[in-house]
Amino acid sequence: MLSKILSKEECASCKFCCSFRRQSLWETPLFDEKQMNAVLEKYPGVKFTEVPSSVNQSVRNKKIYTVKLSDKYKTDDSEEEVSCPFLDSTKGCILPRDLKPFDCSIWPLRVVRSDDKIKVVLTPTCSAINKIELSEVKKFVKEELEEKILIYAKSHPEIIKDDSDFFVKL
Ligand code: SF4
């Protein structure tokens, strides 16, 4: 969804957002049951795990799943990164567009809840988007994406994160 401002080539060569340290496991891609089953039909060997509501307060009334990475770490180093099983080292994400999680398609944008309102914010750790003027990113998001993202978030509240000072306001 951000291909107008982020080039696919730059994202494919970086892959930062598809690799996770233990402390970043809250950012792994989210699938509802239907999405997970569709993915498992195509990739039956991939392991999923249910996201507990204690991790994501927005999933209380719905079963939500993510890829299971916790058993893939080989060391105790908190900086060790493990890749999403759908990341190909040369091609990038191998999931077809219709199976790719929405929250992956909008990264580094995120939806957060703040004072009972939901809003779109920016994750500050994407080196590619950080090369673009923030005012340009804001304009693009407001004009082209915000409405679509908020509509999706209302029907898929699992993508809504808790707000924090970590995110950049748009
Ligand atoms: S599903 Fe695709 S885009 Fe999302 S983290 Fe995995 S490899 Fe990356």
PDB file of C-alpha atoms and ligand atoms in Angstrom:
ATOM      1  CA  MET A   1       0.000   0.000   0.000  1.00  0.00           C
ATOM      2  CA  LEU A   2       2.957   2.311   0.400  1.00  0.00           C
ATOM      3  CA  SER A   3       4.576   1.556  -2.936  1.00  0.00           C
ATOM      4  CA  LYS A   4       4.006   5.163  -4.077  1.00  0.00           C
ATOM      5  CA  ILE A   5       6.523   6.353  -1.520  1.00  0.00           C
ATOM      6  CA  LEU A   6       8.565   3.198  -0.735  1.00  0.00           C
ATOM      7  CA  SER A   7      10.129   1.271  -3.572  1.00  0.00           C
ATOM      8  CA  LYS A   8       9.568  -2.495  -3.609  1.00  0.00           C
ATOM      9  CA  GLU A   9      13.259  -2.987  -4.375  1.00  0.00           C
ATOM     10  CA  GLU A  10      14.327  -1.040  -1.301  1.00  0.00           C
ATOM     11  CA  CYS A  11      11.934  -3.021   0.938  1.00  0.00           C
ATOM     12  CA  ALA A  12      13.026  -6.357  -0.564  1.00  0.00           C
ATOM     13  CA  SER A  13      16.694  -5.586   0.030  1.00  0.00           C
ATOM     14  CA  CYS A  14      16.130  -4.454   3.618  1.00  0.00           C
ATOM     15  CA  LYS A  15      13.712  -7.016   5.139  1.00  0.00           C
ATOM     16  CA  PHE A  16      14.076  -5.369   8.569  1.00  0.00           C
ATOM     17  CA  CYS A  17      10.321  -5.456   9.178  1.00  0.00           C
ATOM     18  CA  CYS A  18      10.177  -9.233   8.563  1.00  0.00           C
ATOM     19  CA  SER A  19      12.790 -10.180  11.182  1.00  0.00           C
ATOM     20  CA  PHE A  20      12.081 -10.141  14.887  1.00  0.00           C
ATOM     21  CA  ARG A  21      14.024  -9.978  18.129  1.00  0.00           C
ATOM     22  CA  ARG A  22      12.296 -11.508  21.148  1.00  0.00           C
ATOM     23  CA  GLN A  23      11.240  -8.085  22.324  1.00  0.00           C
ATOM     24  CA  SER A  24       9.649  -7.420  18.916  1.00  0.00           C
ATOM     25  CA  LEU A  25       7.415 -10.495  18.866  1.00  0.00           C
ATOM     26  CA  TRP A  26       4.408  -8.212  19.503  1.00  0.00           C
ATOM     27  CA  GLU A  27       4.996  -7.013  15.922  1.00  0.00           C
ATOM     28  CA  THR A  28       4.737 -10.393  14.164  1.00  0.00           C
ATOM     29  CA  PRO A  29       2.070 -10.631  11.422  1.00  0.00           C
ATOM     30  CA  LEU A  30      -1.515 -11.282  12.536  1.00  0.00           C
ATOM     31  CA  PHE A  31      -3.977 -13.695  10.917  1.00  0.00           C
ATOM     32  CA  ASP A  32      -7.568 -14.439  11.833  1.00  0.00           C
ATOM     33  CA  GLU A  33      -8.652 -18.082  11.649  1.00  0.00           C
ATOM     34  CA  LYS A  34      -9.849 -17.852   8.058  1.00  0.00           C
ATOM     35  CA  GLN A  35      -6.656 -16.155   6.888  1.00  0.00           C
ATOM     36  CA  MET A  36      -4.501 -18.660   8.769  1.00  0.00           C
ATOM     37  CA  ASN A  37      -6.343 -21.630   7.265  1.00  0.00           C
ATOM     38  CA  ALA A  38      -5.973 -20.191   3.764  1.00  0.00           C
ATOM     39  CA  VAL A  39      -2.226 -19.784   4.358  1.00  0.00           C
ATOM     40  CA  LEU A  40      -1.915 -23.302   5.803  1.00  0.00           C
ATOM     41  CA  GLU A  41      -3.491 -24.767   2.691  1.00  0.00           C
ATOM     42  CA  LYS A  42      -0.652 -23.321   0.672  1.00  0.00           C
ATOM     43  CA  TYR A  43       2.127 -23.646   3.279  1.00  0.00           C
ATOM     44  CA  PRO A  44       1.117 -26.591   5.509  1.00  0.00           C
ATOM     45  CA  GLY A  45       4.449 -26.770   7.351  1.00  0.00           C
ATOM     46  CA  VAL A  46       4.317 -23.302   8.886  1.00  0.00           C
ATOM     47  CA  LYS A  47       3.670 -23.190  12.631  1.00  0.00           C
ATOM     48  CA  PHE A  48       1.195 -20.692  14.055  1.00  0.00           C
ATOM     49  CA  THR A  49       0.432 -19.759  17.627  1.00  0.00           C
ATOM     50  CA  GLU A  50      -2.611 -18.072  19.119  1.00  0.00           C
ATOM     51  CA  VAL A  51      -2.062 -14.503  20.311  1.00  0.00           C
ATOM     52  CA  PRO A  52      -3.228 -14.253  23.917  1.00  0.00           C
ATOM     53  CA  SER A  53      -5.448 -11.315  24.822  1.00  0.00           C
ATOM     54  CA  SER A  54      -2.877 -10.415  27.486  1.00  0.00           C
ATOM     55  CA  VAL A  55      -0.513  -9.553  24.620  1.00  0.00           C
ATOM     56  CA  ASN A  56      -3.040  -7.811  22.400  1.00  0.00           C
ATOM     57  CA  GLN A  57      -5.985  -6.294  24.305  1.00  0.00           C
ATOM     58  CA  SER A  58      -7.871  -5.892  21.022  1.00  0.00           C
ATOM     59  CA  VAL A  59      -8.304  -9.634  20.409  1.00  0.00           C
ATOM     60  CA  ARG A  60     -10.513 -10.460  23.389  1.00  0.00           C
ATOM     61  CA  ASN A  61     -13.523 -11.692  21.432  1.00  0.00           C
ATOM     62  CA  LYS A  62     -11.726 -13.200  18.483  1.00  0.00           C
ATOM     63  CA  LYS A  63      -9.097 -15.884  17.986  1.00  0.00           C
ATOM     64  CA  ILE A  64      -6.038 -14.348  16.359  1.00  0.00           C
ATOM     65  CA  TYR A  65      -2.887 -16.143  15.315  1.00  0.00           C
ATOM     66  CA  THR A  66       0.655 -15.292  14.410  1.00  0.00           C
ATOM     67  CA  VAL A  67       3.641 -17.228  13.129  1.00  0.00           C
ATOM     68  CA  LYS A  68       5.402 -19.177  15.860  1.00  0.00           C
ATOM     69  CA  LEU A  69       8.966 -17.913  16.155  1.00  0.00           C
ATOM     70  CA  SER A  70       9.698 -18.359  19.864  1.00  0.00           C
ATOM     71  CA  ASP A  71      11.298 -21.812  19.363  1.00  0.00           C
ATOM     72  CA  LYS A  72      13.555 -20.607  16.532  1.00  0.00           C
ATOM     73  CA  TYR A  73      16.029 -18.573  18.594  1.00  0.00           C
ATOM     74  CA  LYS A  74      19.367 -20.303  18.903  1.00  0.00           C
ATOM     75  CA  THR A  75      21.032 -18.109  21.558  1.00  0.00           C
ATOM     76  CA  ASP A  76      20.132 -16.071  24.644  1.00  0.00           C
ATOM     77  CA  ASP A  77      21.231 -12.885  22.887  1.00  0.00           C
ATOM     78  CA  SER A  78      18.346 -10.414  23.040  1.00  0.00           C
ATOM     79  CA  GLU A  79      19.571  -8.927  19.746  1.00  0.00           C
ATOM     80  CA  GLU A  80      19.256 -12.217  17.852  1.00  0.00           C
ATOM     81  CA  GLU A  81      16.788 -11.882  14.997  1.00  0.00           C
ATOM     82  CA  VAL A  82      14.605 -14.604  13.519  1.00  0.00           C
ATOM     83  CA  SER A  83      12.928 -14.185  10.148  1.00  0.00           C
ATOM     84  CA  CYS A  84       9.250 -14.677   9.431  1.00  0.00           C
ATOM     85  CA  PRO A  85       8.826 -18.086   7.703  1.00  0.00           C
ATOM     86  CA  PHE A  86       7.337 -16.286   4.702  1.00  0.00           C
ATOM     87  CA  LEU A  87      10.496 -14.269   4.096  1.00  0.00           C
ATOM     88  CA  ASP A  88      12.618 -15.476   1.193  1.00  0.00           C
ATOM     89  CA  SER A  89      16.152 -14.105   1.393  1.00  0.00           C
ATOM     90  CA  THR A  90      16.197 -13.174  -2.283  1.00  0.00           C
ATOM     91  CA  LYS A  91      12.562 -12.479  -3.182  1.00  0.00           C
ATOM     92  CA  GLY A  92      11.243 -10.883   0.017  1.00  0.00           C
ATOM     93  CA  CYS A  93       7.772 -11.895   1.229  1.00  0.00           C
ATOM     94  CA  ILE A  94       6.512 -14.958  -0.620  1.00  0.00           C
ATOM     95  CA  LEU A  95       2.871 -14.578   0.388  1.00  0.00           C
ATOM     96  CA  PRO A  96       0.623 -13.579  -2.491  1.00  0.00           C
ATOM     97  CA  ARG A  97      -1.177 -10.277  -2.092  1.00  0.00           C
ATOM     98  CA  ASP A  98      -4.481 -11.899  -1.049  1.00  0.00           C
ATOM     99  CA  LEU A  99      -2.807 -13.836   1.790  1.00  0.00           C
ATOM    100  CA  LYS A 100      -0.484 -11.136   3.054  1.00  0.00           C
ATOM    101  CA  PRO A 101      -1.570  -9.776   6.442  1.00  0.00           C
ATOM    102  CA  PHE A 102      -2.964  -6.257   6.318  1.00  0.00           C
ATOM    103  CA  ASP A 103      -0.614  -5.079   9.055  1.00  0.00           C
ATOM    104  CA  CYS A 104       2.344  -6.177   6.902  1.00  0.00           C
ATOM    105  CA  SER A 105       0.981  -4.322   3.891  1.00  0.00           C
ATOM    106  CA  ILE A 106       0.822  -1.021   5.816  1.00  0.00           C
ATOM    107  CA  TRP A 107       4.128  -1.268   7.725  1.00  0.00           C
ATOM    108  CA  PRO A 108       5.756   1.058   8.920  1.00  0.00           C
ATOM    109  CA  LEU A 109       2.316   2.521   9.587  1.00  0.00           C
ATOM    110  CA  ARG A 110       0.440   1.242  12.590  1.00  0.00           C
ATOM    111  CA  VAL A 111      -3.013   1.778  14.061  1.00  0.00           C
ATOM    112  CA  VAL A 112      -3.101   2.677  17.754  1.00  0.00           C
ATOM    113  CA  ARG A 113      -5.780   3.345  20.330  1.00  0.00           C
ATOM    114  CA  SER A 114      -5.412   6.588  22.207  1.00  0.00           C
ATOM    115  CA  ASP A 115      -8.100   8.061  24.502  1.00  0.00           C
ATOM    116  CA  ASP A 116     -10.766   5.815  22.951  1.00  0.00           C
ATOM    117  CA  LYS A 117      -9.885   7.024  19.455  1.00  0.00           C
ATOM    118  CA  ILE A 118      -7.981   5.061  16.878  1.00  0.00           C
ATOM    119  CA  LYS A 119      -5.391   6.743  14.723  1.00  0.00           C
ATOM    120  CA  VAL A 120      -2.660   5.959  12.218  1.00  0.00           C
ATOM    121  CA  VAL A 121       0.912   6.483  13.412  1.00  0.00           C
ATOM    122  CA  LEU A 122       4.387   5.806  12.069  1.00  0.00           C
ATOM    123  CA  THR A 123       6.911   3.286  13.395  1.00  0.00           C
ATOM    124  CA  PRO A 124      10.223   5.163  13.627  1.00  0.00           C
ATOM    125  CA  THR A 125      12.483   2.199  12.815  1.00  0.00           C
ATOM    126  CA  CYS A 126      11.975   1.956   9.039  1.00  0.00           C
ATOM    127  CA  SER A 127      15.171   3.348   7.510  1.00  0.00           C
ATOM    128  CA  ALA A 128      13.596   3.750   4.062  1.00  0.00           C
ATOM    129  CA  ILE A 129      10.657   5.902   5.135  1.00  0.00           C
ATOM    130  CA  ASN A 130      12.925   7.908   7.410  1.00  0.00           C
ATOM    131  CA  LYS A 131      14.689   9.213   4.294  1.00  0.00           C
ATOM    132  CA  ILE A 132      11.458  10.904   3.218  1.00  0.00           C
ATOM    133  CA  GLU A 133      10.376  14.253   4.705  1.00  0.00           C
ATOM    134  CA  LEU A 134       7.860  13.593   7.483  1.00  0.00           C
ATOM    135  CA  SER A 135       5.543  16.243   6.009  1.00  0.00           C
ATOM    136  CA  GLU A 136       5.459  14.265   2.741  1.00  0.00           C
ATOM    137  CA  VAL A 137       4.666  11.019   4.572  1.00  0.00           C
ATOM    138  CA  LYS A 138       1.907  12.759   6.543  1.00  0.00           C
ATOM    139  CA  LYS A 139       0.367  14.219   3.382  1.00  0.00           C
ATOM    140  CA  PHE A 140       0.418  10.852   1.611  1.00  0.00           C
ATOM    141  CA  VAL A 141      -1.119   9.035   4.575  1.00  0.00           C
ATOM    142  CA  LYS A 142      -3.855  11.633   5.118  1.00  0.00           C
ATOM    143  CA  GLU A 143      -4.769  11.874   1.439  1.00  0.00           C
ATOM    144  CA  GLU A 144      -4.464   8.264   0.330  1.00  0.00           C
ATOM    145  CA  LEU A 145      -4.412   5.749   3.155  1.00  0.00           C
ATOM    146  CA  GLU A 146      -5.790   6.916   6.478  1.00  0.00           C
ATOM    147  CA  GLU A 147      -9.460   6.392   5.708  1.00  0.00           C
ATOM    148  CA  LYS A 148      -8.907   2.889   4.221  1.00  0.00           C
ATOM    149  CA  ILE A 149      -6.734   1.838   7.157  1.00  0.00           C
ATOM    150  CA  LEU A 150      -9.175   3.066   9.792  1.00  0.00           C
ATOM    151  CA  ILE A 151     -12.110   1.323   8.076  1.00  0.00           C
ATOM    152  CA  TYR A 152     -10.145  -1.947   8.070  1.00  0.00           C
ATOM    153  CA  ALA A 153      -9.096  -1.496  11.708  1.00  0.00           C
ATOM    154  CA  LYS A 154     -12.708  -1.055  12.832  1.00  0.00           C
ATOM    155  CA  SER A 155     -13.617  -4.482  11.438  1.00  0.00           C
ATOM    156  CA  HIS A 156     -10.268  -6.087  12.408  1.00  0.00           C
ATOM    157  CA  PRO A 157      -9.455  -4.602  15.816  1.00  0.00           C
ATOM    158  CA  GLU A 158      -6.630  -7.070  16.298  1.00  0.00           C
ATOM    159  CA  ILE A 159      -4.362  -4.772  14.293  1.00  0.00           C
ATOM    160  CA  ILE A 160      -4.865  -1.961  16.815  1.00  0.00           C
ATOM    161  CA  LYS A 161      -1.874  -1.571  19.133  1.00  0.00           C
ATOM    162  CA  ASP A 162      -1.595   0.342  22.368  1.00  0.00           C
ATOM    163  CA  ASP A 163      -0.325   3.866  21.783  1.00  0.00           C
ATOM    164  CA  SER A 164       3.088   4.775  23.129  1.00  0.00           C
ATOM    165  CA  ASP A 165       5.761   7.451  22.795  1.00  0.00           C
ATOM    166  CA  PHE A 166       7.605   5.029  20.506  1.00  0.00           C
ATOM    167  CA  PHE A 167       5.319   5.892  17.588  1.00  0.00           C
ATOM    168  CA  VAL A 168       5.552   9.082  15.540  1.00  0.00           C
ATOM    169  CA  LYS A 169       2.268  11.011  15.381  1.00  0.00           C
ATOM    170  CA  LEU A 170       0.992  11.837  11.919  1.00  0.00           C
TER     171      LEU A 170
HETATM  172  S1  SF4 B   1       4.119 -12.153   6.216  1.00  0.00           S
HETATM  173 FE1  SF4 B   1       5.504 -11.402   4.652  1.00  0.00          FE
HETATM  174  S2  SF4 B   1       5.570  -9.152   4.952  1.00  0.00           S
HETATM  175 FE2  SF4 B   1       4.693 -10.075   6.807  1.00  0.00          FE
HETATM  176  S3  SF4 B   1       6.458 -10.328   8.200  1.00  0.00           S
HETATM  177 FE3  SF4 B   1       6.171 -12.271   7.060  1.00  0.00          FE
HETATM  178  S4  SF4 B   1       7.547 -12.093   5.284  1.00  0.00           S
HETATM  179 FE4  SF4 B   1       7.267 -10.035   6.140  1.00  0.00          FE
END
